[in-house]
Each structure stands twice: as structure tokens, then as C-alpha cells.
mmCIF file of C-alpha atoms and ligand atoms in Angstrom:
data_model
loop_
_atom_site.group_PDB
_atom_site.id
_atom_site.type_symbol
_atom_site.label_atom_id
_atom_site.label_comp_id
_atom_site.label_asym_id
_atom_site.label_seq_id
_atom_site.Cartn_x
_atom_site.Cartn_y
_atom_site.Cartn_z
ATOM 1 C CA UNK Q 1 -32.584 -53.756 -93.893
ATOM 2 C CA UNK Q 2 -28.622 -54.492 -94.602
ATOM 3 C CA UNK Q 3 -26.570 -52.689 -92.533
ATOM 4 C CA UNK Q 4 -23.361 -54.219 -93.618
ATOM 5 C CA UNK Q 5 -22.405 -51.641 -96.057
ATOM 6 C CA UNK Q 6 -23.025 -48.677 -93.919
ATOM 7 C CA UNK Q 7 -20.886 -48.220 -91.227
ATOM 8 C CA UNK Q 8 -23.589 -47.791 -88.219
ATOM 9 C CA UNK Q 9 -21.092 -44.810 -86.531
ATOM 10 C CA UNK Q 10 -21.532 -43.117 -90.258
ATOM 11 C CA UNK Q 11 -23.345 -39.404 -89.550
ATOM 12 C CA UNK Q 12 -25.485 -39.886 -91.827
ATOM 13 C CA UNK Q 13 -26.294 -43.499 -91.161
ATOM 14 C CA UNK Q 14 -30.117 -43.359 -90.297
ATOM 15 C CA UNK Q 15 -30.853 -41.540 -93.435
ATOM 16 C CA UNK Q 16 -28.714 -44.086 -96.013
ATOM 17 C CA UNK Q 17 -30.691 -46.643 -93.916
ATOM 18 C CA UNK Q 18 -33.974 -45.314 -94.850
ATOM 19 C CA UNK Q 19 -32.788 -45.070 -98.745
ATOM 20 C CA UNK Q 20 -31.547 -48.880 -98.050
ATOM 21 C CA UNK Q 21 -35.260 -49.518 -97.500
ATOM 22 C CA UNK Q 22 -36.630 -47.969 -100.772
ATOM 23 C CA UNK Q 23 -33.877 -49.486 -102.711
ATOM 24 C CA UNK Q 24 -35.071 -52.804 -101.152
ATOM 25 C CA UNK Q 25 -39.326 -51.728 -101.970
ATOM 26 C CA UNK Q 26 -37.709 -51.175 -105.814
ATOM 27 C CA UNK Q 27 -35.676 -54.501 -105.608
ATOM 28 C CA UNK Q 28 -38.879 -56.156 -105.207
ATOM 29 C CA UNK Q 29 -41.324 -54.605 -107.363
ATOM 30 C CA UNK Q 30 -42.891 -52.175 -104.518
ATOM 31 C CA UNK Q 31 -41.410 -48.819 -105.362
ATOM 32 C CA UNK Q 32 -41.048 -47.068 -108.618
ATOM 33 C CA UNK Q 33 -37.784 -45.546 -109.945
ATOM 34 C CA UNK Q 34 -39.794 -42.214 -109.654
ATOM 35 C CA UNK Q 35 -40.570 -43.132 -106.138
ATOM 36 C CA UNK Q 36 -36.666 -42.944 -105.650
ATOM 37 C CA UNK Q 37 -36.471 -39.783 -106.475
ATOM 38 C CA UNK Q 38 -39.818 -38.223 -104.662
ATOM 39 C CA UNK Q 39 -37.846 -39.495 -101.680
ATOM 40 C CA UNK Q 40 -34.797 -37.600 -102.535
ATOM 41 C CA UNK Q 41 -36.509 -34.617 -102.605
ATOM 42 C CA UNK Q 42 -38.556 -35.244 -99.102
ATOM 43 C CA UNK Q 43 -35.393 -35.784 -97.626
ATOM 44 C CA UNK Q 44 -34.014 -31.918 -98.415
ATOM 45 C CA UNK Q 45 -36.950 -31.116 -96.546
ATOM 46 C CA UNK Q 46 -36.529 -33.593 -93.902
ATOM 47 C CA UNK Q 47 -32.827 -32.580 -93.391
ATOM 48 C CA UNK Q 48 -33.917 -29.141 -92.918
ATOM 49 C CA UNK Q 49 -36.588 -29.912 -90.191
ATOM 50 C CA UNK Q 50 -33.544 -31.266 -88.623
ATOM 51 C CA UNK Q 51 -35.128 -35.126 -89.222
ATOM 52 C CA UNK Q 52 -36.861 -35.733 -86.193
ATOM 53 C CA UNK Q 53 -40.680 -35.309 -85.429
ATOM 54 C CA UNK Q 54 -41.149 -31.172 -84.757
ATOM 55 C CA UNK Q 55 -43.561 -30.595 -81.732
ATOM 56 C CA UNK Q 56 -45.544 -29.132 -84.572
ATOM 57 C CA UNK Q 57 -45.788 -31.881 -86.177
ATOM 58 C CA UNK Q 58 -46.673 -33.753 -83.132
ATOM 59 C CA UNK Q 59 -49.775 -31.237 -83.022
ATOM 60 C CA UNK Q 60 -51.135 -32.120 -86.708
ATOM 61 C CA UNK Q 61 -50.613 -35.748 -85.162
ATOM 62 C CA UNK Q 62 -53.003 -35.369 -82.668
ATOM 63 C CA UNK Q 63 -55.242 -33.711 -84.866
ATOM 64 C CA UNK Q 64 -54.943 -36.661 -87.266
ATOM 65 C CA UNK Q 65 -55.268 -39.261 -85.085
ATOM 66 C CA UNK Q 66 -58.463 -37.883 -83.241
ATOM 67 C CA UNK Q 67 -59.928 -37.451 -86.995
ATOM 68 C CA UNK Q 68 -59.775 -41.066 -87.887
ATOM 69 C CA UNK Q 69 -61.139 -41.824 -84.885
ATOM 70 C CA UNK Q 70 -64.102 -39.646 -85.059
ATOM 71 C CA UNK Q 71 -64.259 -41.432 -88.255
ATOM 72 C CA UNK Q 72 -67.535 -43.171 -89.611
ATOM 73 C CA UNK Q 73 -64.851 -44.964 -92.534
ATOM 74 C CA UNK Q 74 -61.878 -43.844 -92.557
ATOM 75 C CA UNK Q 75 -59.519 -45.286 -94.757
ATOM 76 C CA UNK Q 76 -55.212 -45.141 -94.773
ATOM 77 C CA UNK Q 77 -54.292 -45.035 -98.824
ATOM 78 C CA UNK Q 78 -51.100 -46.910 -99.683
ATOM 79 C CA UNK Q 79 -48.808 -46.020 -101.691
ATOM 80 C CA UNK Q 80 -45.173 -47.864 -103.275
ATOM 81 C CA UNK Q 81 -42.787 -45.283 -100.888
ATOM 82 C CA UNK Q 82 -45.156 -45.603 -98.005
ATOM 83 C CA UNK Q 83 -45.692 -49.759 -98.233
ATOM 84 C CA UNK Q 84 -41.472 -49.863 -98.552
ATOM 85 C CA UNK Q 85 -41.254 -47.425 -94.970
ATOM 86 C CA UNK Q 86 -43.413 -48.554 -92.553
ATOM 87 C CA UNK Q 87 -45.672 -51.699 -93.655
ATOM 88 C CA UNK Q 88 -45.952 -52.916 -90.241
ATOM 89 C CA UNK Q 89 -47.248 -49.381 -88.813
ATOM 90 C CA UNK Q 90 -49.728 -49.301 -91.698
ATOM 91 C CA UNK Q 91 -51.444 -52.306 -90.152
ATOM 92 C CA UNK Q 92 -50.774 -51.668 -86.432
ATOM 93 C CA UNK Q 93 -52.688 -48.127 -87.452
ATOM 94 C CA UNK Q 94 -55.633 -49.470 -89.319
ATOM 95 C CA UNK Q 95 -56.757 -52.085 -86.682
ATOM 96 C CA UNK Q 96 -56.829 -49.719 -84.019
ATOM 97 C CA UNK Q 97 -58.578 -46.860 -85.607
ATOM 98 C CA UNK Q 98 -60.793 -49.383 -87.337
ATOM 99 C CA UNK Q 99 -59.804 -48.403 -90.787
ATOM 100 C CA UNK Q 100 -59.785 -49.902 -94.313
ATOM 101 C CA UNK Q 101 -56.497 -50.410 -96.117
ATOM 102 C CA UNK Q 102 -56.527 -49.332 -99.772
ATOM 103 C CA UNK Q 103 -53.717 -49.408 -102.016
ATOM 104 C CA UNK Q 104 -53.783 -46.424 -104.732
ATOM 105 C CA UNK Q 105 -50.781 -46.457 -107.177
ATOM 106 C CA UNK Q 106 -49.905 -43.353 -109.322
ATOM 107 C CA UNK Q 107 -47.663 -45.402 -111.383
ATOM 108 C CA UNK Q 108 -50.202 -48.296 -110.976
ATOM 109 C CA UNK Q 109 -49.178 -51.730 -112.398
ATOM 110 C CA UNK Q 110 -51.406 -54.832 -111.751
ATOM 111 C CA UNK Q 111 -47.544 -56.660 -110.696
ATOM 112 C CA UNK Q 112 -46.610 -53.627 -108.074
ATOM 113 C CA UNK Q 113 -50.429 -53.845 -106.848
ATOM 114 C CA UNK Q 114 -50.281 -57.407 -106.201
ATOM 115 C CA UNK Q 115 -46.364 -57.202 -104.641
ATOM 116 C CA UNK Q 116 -47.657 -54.146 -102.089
ATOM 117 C CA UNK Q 117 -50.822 -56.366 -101.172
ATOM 118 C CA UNK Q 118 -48.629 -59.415 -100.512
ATOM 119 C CA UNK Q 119 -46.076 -57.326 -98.259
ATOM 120 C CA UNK Q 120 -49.323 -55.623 -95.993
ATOM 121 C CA UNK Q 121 -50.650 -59.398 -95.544
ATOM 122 C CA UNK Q 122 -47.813 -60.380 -94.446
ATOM 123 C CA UNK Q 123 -47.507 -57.706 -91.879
ATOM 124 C CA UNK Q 124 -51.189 -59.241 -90.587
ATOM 125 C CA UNK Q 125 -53.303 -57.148 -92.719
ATOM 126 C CA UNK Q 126 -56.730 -59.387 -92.956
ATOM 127 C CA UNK Q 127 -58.327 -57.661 -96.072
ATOM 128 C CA UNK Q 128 -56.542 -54.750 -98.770
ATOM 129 C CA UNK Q 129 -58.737 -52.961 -100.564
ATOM 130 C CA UNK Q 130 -58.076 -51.077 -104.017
ATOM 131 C CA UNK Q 131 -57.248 -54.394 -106.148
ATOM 132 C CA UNK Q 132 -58.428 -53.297 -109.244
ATOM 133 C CA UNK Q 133 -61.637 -55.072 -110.307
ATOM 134 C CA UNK Q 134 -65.138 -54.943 -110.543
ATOM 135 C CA UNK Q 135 -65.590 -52.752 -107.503
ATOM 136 C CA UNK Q 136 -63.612 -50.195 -108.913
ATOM 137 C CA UNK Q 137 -64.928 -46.761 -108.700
ATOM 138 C CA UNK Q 138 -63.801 -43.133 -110.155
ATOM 139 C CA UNK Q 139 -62.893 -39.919 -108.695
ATOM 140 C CA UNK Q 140 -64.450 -37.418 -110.665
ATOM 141 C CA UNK Q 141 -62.279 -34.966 -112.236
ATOM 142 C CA UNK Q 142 -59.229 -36.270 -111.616
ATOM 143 C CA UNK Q 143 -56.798 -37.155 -114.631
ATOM 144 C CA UNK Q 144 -54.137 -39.836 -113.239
ATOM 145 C CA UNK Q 145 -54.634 -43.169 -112.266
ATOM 146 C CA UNK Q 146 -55.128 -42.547 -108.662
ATOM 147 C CA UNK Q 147 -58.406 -41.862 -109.767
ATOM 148 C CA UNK Q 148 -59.729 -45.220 -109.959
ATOM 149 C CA UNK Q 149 -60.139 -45.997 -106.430
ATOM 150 C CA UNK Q 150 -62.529 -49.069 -104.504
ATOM 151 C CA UNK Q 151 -65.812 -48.049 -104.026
ATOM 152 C CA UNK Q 152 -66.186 -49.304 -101.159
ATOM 153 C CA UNK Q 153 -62.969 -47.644 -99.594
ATOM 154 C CA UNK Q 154 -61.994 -44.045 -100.850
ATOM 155 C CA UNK Q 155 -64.964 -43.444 -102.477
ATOM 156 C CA UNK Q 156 -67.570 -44.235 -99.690
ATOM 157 C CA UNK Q 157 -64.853 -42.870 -96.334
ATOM 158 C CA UNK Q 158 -65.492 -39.909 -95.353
ATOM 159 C CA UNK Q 159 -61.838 -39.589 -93.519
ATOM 160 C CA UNK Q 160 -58.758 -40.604 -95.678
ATOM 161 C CA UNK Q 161 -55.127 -40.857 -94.403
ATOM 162 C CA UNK Q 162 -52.831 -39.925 -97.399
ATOM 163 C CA UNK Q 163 -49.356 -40.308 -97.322
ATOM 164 C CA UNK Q 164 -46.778 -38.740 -100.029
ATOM 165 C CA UNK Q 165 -49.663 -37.714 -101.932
ATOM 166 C CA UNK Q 166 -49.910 -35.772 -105.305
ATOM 167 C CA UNK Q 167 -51.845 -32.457 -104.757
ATOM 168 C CA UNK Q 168 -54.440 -33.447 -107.586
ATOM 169 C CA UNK Q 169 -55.856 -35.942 -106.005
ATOM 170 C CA UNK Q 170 -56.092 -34.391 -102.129
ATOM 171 C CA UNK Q 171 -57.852 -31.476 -103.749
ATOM 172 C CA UNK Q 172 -60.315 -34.036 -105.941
ATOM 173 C CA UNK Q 173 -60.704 -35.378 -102.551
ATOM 174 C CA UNK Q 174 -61.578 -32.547 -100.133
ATOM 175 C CA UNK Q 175 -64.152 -31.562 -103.208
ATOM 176 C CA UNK Q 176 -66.041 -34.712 -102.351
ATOM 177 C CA UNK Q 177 -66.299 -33.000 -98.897
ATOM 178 C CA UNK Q 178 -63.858 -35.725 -97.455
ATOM 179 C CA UNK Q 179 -61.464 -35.148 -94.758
ATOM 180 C CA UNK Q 180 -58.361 -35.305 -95.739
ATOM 181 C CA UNK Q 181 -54.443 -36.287 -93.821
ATOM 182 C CA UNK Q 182 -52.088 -35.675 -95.590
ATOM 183 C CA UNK Q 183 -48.142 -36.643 -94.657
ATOM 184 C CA UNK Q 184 -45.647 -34.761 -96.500
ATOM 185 C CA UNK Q 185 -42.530 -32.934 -95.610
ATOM 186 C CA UNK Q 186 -42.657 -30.009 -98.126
ATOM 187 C CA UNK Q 187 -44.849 -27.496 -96.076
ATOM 188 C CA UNK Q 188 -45.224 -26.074 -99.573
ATOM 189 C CA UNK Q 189 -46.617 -28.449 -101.451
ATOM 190 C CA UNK Q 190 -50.390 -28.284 -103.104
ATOM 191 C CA UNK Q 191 -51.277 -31.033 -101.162
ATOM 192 C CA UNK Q 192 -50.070 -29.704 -97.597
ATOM 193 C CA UNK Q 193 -52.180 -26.834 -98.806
ATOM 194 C CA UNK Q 194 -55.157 -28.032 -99.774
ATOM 195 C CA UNK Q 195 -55.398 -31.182 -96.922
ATOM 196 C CA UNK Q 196 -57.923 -30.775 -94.011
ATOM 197 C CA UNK Q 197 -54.600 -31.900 -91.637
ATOM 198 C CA UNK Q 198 -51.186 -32.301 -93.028
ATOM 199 C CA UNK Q 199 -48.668 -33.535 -90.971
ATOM 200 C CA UNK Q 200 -45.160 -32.365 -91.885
ATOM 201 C CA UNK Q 201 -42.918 -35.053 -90.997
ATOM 202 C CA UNK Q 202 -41.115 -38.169 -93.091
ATOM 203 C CA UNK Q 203 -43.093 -41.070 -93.321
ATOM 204 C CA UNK Q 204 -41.209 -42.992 -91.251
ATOM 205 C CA UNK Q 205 -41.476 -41.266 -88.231
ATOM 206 C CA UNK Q 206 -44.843 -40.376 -88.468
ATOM 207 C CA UNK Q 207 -46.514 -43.694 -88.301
ATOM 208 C CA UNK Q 208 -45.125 -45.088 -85.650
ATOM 209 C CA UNK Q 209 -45.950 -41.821 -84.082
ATOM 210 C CA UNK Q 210 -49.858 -42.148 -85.044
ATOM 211 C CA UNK Q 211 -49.522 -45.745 -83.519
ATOM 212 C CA UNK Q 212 -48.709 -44.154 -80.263
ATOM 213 C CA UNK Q 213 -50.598 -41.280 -80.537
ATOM 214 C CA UNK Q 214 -53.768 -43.027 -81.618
ATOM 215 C CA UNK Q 215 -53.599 -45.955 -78.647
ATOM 216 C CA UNK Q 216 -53.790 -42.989 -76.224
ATOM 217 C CA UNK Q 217 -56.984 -40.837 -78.111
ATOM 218 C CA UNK Q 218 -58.346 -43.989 -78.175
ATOM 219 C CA UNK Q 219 -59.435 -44.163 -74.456
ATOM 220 C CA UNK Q 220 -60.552 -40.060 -74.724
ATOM 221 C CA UNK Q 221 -64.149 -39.007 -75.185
ATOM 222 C CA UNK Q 222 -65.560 -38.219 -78.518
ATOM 223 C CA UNK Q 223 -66.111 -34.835 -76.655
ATOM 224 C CA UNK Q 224 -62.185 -34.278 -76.695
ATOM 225 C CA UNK Q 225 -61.602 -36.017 -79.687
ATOM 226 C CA UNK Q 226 -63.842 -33.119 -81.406
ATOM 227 C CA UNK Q 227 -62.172 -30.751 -79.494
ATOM 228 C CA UNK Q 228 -58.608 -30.970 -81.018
ATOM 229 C CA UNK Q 229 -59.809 -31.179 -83.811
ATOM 230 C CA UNK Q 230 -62.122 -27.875 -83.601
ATOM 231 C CA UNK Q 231 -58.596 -26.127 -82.193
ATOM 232 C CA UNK Q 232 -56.244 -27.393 -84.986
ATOM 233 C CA UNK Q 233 -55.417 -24.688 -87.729
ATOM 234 C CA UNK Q 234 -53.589 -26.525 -90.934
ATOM 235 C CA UNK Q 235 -52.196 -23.252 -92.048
ATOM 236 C CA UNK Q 236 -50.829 -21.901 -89.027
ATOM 237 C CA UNK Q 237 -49.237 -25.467 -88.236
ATOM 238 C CA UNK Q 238 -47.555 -24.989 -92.000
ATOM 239 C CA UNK Q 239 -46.644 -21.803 -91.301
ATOM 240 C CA UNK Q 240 -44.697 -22.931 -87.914
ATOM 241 C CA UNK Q 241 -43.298 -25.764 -90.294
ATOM 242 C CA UNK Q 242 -42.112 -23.056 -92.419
ATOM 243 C CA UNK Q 243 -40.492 -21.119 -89.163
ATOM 244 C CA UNK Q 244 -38.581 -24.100 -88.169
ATOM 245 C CA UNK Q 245 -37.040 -25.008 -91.786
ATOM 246 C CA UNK Q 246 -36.148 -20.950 -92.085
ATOM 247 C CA UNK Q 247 -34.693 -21.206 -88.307
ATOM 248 C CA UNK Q 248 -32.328 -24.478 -89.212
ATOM 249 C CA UNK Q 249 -31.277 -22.764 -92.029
ATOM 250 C CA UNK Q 250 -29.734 -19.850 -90.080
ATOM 251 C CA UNK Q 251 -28.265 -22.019 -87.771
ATOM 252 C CA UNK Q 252 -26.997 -23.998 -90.233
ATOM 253 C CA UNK Q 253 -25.042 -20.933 -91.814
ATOM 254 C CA UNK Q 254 -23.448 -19.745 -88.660
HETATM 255 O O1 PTJ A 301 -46.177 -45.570 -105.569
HETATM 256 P P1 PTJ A 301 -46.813 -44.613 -106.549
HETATM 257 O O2 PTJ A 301 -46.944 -45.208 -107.931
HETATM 258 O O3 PTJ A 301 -48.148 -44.099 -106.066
HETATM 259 O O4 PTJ A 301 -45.858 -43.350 -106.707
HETATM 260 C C1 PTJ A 301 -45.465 -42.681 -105.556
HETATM 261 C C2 PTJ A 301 -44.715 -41.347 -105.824
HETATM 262 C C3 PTJ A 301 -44.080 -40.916 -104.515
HETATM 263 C C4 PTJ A 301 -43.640 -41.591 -106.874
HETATM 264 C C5 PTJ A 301 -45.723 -40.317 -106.341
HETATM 265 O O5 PTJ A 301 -46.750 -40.174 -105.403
HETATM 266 C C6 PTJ A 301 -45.065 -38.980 -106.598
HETATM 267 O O6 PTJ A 301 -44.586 -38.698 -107.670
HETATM 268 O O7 PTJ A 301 -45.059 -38.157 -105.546
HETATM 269 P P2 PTJ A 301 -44.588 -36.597 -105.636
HETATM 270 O O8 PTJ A 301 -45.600 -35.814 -106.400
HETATM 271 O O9 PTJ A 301 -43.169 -36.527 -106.011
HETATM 272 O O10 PTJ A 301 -44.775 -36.148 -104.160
HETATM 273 C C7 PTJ A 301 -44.116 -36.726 -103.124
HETATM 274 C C8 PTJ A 301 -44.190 -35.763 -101.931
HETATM 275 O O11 PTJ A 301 -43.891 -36.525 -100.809
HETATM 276 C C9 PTJ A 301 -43.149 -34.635 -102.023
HETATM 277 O O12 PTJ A 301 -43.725 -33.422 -101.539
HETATM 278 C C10 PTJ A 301 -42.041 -35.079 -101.057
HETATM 279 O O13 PTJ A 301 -41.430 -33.990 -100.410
HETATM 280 C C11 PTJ A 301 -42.834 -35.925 -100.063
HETATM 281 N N1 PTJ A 301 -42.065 -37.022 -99.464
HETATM 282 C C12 PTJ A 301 -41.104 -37.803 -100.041
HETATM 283 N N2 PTJ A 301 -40.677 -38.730 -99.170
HETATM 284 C C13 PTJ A 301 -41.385 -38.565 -98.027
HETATM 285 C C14 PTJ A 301 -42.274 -37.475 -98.210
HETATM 286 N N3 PTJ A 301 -43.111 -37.059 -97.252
HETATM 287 C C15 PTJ A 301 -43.107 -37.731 -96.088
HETATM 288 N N4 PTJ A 301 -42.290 -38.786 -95.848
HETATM 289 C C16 PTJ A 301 -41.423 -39.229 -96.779
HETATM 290 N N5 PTJ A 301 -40.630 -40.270 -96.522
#
């Protein structure tokens, strides 16, 4: 990241750092121009959470994590946005819930497939699934190109992390009775709605925060594991995402 145009006493400095890194992804062939903008509008959201990780959020975290290890396959789908944020948390997350990493593009270009794959290798990823080929498989009943997916990834897991998703496909998903996490900071969205766990937090915060949160589960019995999952309730936790955006609104008025 440059930080020589940003002056690092600037307010808003941590958030023109985290555009720095998109503009960077787009630079080299990772993000789309659309991506851009899908960021601009997380980061409304973001700035009314107040931009940090909401002990709410923290919750769906814990839920998350302890799903993809209860995991037979779980898999962490990567996006342009996501592979620009937090490459190196991707991989740090996958090895230590023992999960596939599948790229799935909904722009998809052969060029920004291969440029994502390069940057997770270089982070230490040993294989990346979702290179488009003869294992190629289809989601049924799903229109965009996120519906060709590896068949043995996304269409064989039966737990799939999905960060800044498209509600189209989380739904497709969750009708092939898959589990679905979902990361997304508009408590709104379809895909918040429909996911089996949505965590409502940026991207960037979140990972790093699984990495943590899933080095701890990871010594807990299966027992416990099941057991915060069993108490986790997606649409209260969006509803108490809702409460805190409404809350730092009003404060923000006063
Ligand atoms: O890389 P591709 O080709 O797969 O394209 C990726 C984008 C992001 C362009 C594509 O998935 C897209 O158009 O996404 P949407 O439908 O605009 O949805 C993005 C969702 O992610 C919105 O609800 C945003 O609020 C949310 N979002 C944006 N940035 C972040 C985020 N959620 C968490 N962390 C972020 N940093």
C-alpha cells in the first residue's frame, strides 16, 4: 500500500487506505471497475457501523468459524474485491480450517482469473481451485457466470465461505442444501438474508478476525463447535446489525 499521498494523521486515513488497496487490485488486473464501486457502497454501511468489528459481528464470527470447522469440505470462494483486501488471510484461513480455495468471478475473465490465482500463490496458497477447465461444473438455476463453479470445490462442499457475494448465487446455494457464510456489510442485502451465517462486517476486518477466531475453535470439541452453532440466529444477529447502524445514526445527528 502507498501511504505517501495520504497524510497518515488524515481522519479518514484508514478508509482512503483501504480504497488505495482496490485501486492497486484494479491497477493490476484483480478488481473490476464495478468492484470499485460495490466497495463504495459497503463503505456507507461500514461508516455507519462505526468501521470497526461490532460484538455482533464477532458472534456471526464464531458461528462461522465453528461451521467450517464442523465442515466435511468447506470451501472460502474468492472474489476480485476480496483477493485485493486480505490475500494473505485468505490463505492463513484455508490451511487451518482445512479448506479449498476457489476463485468465482462475476465479471469473470480468463486474464483476472489467472492474475487472482497468481496473487493467492504467492501468499503460499499450494493449490486454487475454480480455473476454468474441464472440471468445471454448473449451479443449477443460476443465470451469471458465478454459476460455473469446480466440481470438485463449490459444487461437492457442503460449507462455503462467501465474501461480497451477489444474493443470486447464496440463494442457488443454500437450495443445494449447502451452508452458507456470507460477509457483507449491508444487513439488508438478499444475500445477508438468505445466508445460513452472515457476518456483517468489511472484509478487511473480518478475516483476520476468522484467523483468530478459528485458531482458538480449533482446540474446542466438536460438541461445542455444534453448540454455537445450534445457538446462533442469522436474523436476530441482522436485526442487532440493523440496531447499531439506526443507533450511530442518532448519534451522529446530535
Ligand atoms: O470480482 P467479481 O467479478 O466477482 O465482482 C465482484 C463485485 C463486488 C463487483 C460483485 O460481486 C458485485 O457486483 O457485488 P454487489 O452485488 O455490488 O455486492 C457487493 C456487496 O458487498 C454489497 O452489499 C456491499 O455492501 C458489500 N461490500 C462491499 N465492500 C465490502 C462489502 N462487504 C464486506 N466487506 C467489504 N469490504
Amino acid at each position: 500500500m502507498h501511504r505517501t499521498i495520504i497524510p497518515s494523521g488524515h481522519p479518514r486515513a484508514e478508509s482512503l487506505y483501504i480504497r488505495e488497496l482496490l485501486v492497486k487490485g484494479f491497477r493490476h488486473g484483480i478488481v473490476v471497475p464495478e468492484g470499485l464501486i460495490a466497495h463504495g457502497r459497503g463503505e456507507t454501511f461500514d461508516y455507519m457501523l462505526g468501521e470497526k468489528t461490532t460484538e455482533t459481528a464477532r458472534t456471526a464470527i464464531k458461528a462461522a468459524c465453528s461451521l467450517l470447522l464442523l465442515a466435511i469440505h468447506p470451501v472460502i470462494s474468492v472474489n476480485g474485491n476480496l483477493a485485493a483486501l486480505c490475500p494473505k488471510e485468505i490463505v492463513e484461513l484455508a490451511t487451518l480450517v482445512n479448506a479449498d480455495i476457489e476463485i468465482n468471478l462475476f465479471y469473470w475473465t480468463r486474464e483476472r482469473e489467472l492474475a487472482i490465482e497468481k496473487e493467492l500463490k504467492k501468499m503460499g496458497a499450494k493449490a486454487v481451485l475454480g480455473i476454468r477447465g474441464k472440471d468445471s461444473a454448473r449451479i443449477p438455476e443460476l443465470l451469471s457466470e458465478r454459476r460455473t463453479v469446480d466440481q470438485d470445490g463449490i459444487y461437492r462442499a457442503d460449507n462455503i465461505l462467501v465474501p461480497l457475494e451477489d444474493g443470486d448465487r447464496t440463494e442457488a446455494l443454500v437450495k443445494m442444501h449447502k451452508k452458507v457464510i456470507a460477509i457483507d456489510l449491508n444487513p439488508l442485502s438478499r444475500t445477508s438474508k438468505a445466508a445460513t451465517v452472515t457476518i456483517i462486517d468489511n472484509a478487511i476486518r473480518a478475516l483476520p478476525a476468522m484467523v483468530i477466531e478459528a485458531k482458538r475453535l480449533k482446540q474446542k470439541k466438536e460438541i461445542i463447535l455444534k453448540k454455537i452453532v445450534n445457538e446462533f440466529d442469522n436474523s436476530k444477529n441482522l436485526s442487532e446489525s440493523l440496531e447499531i447502524i439506526r443507533r450511530g445514526a442518532n448519534a451522529r445527528q446530535r
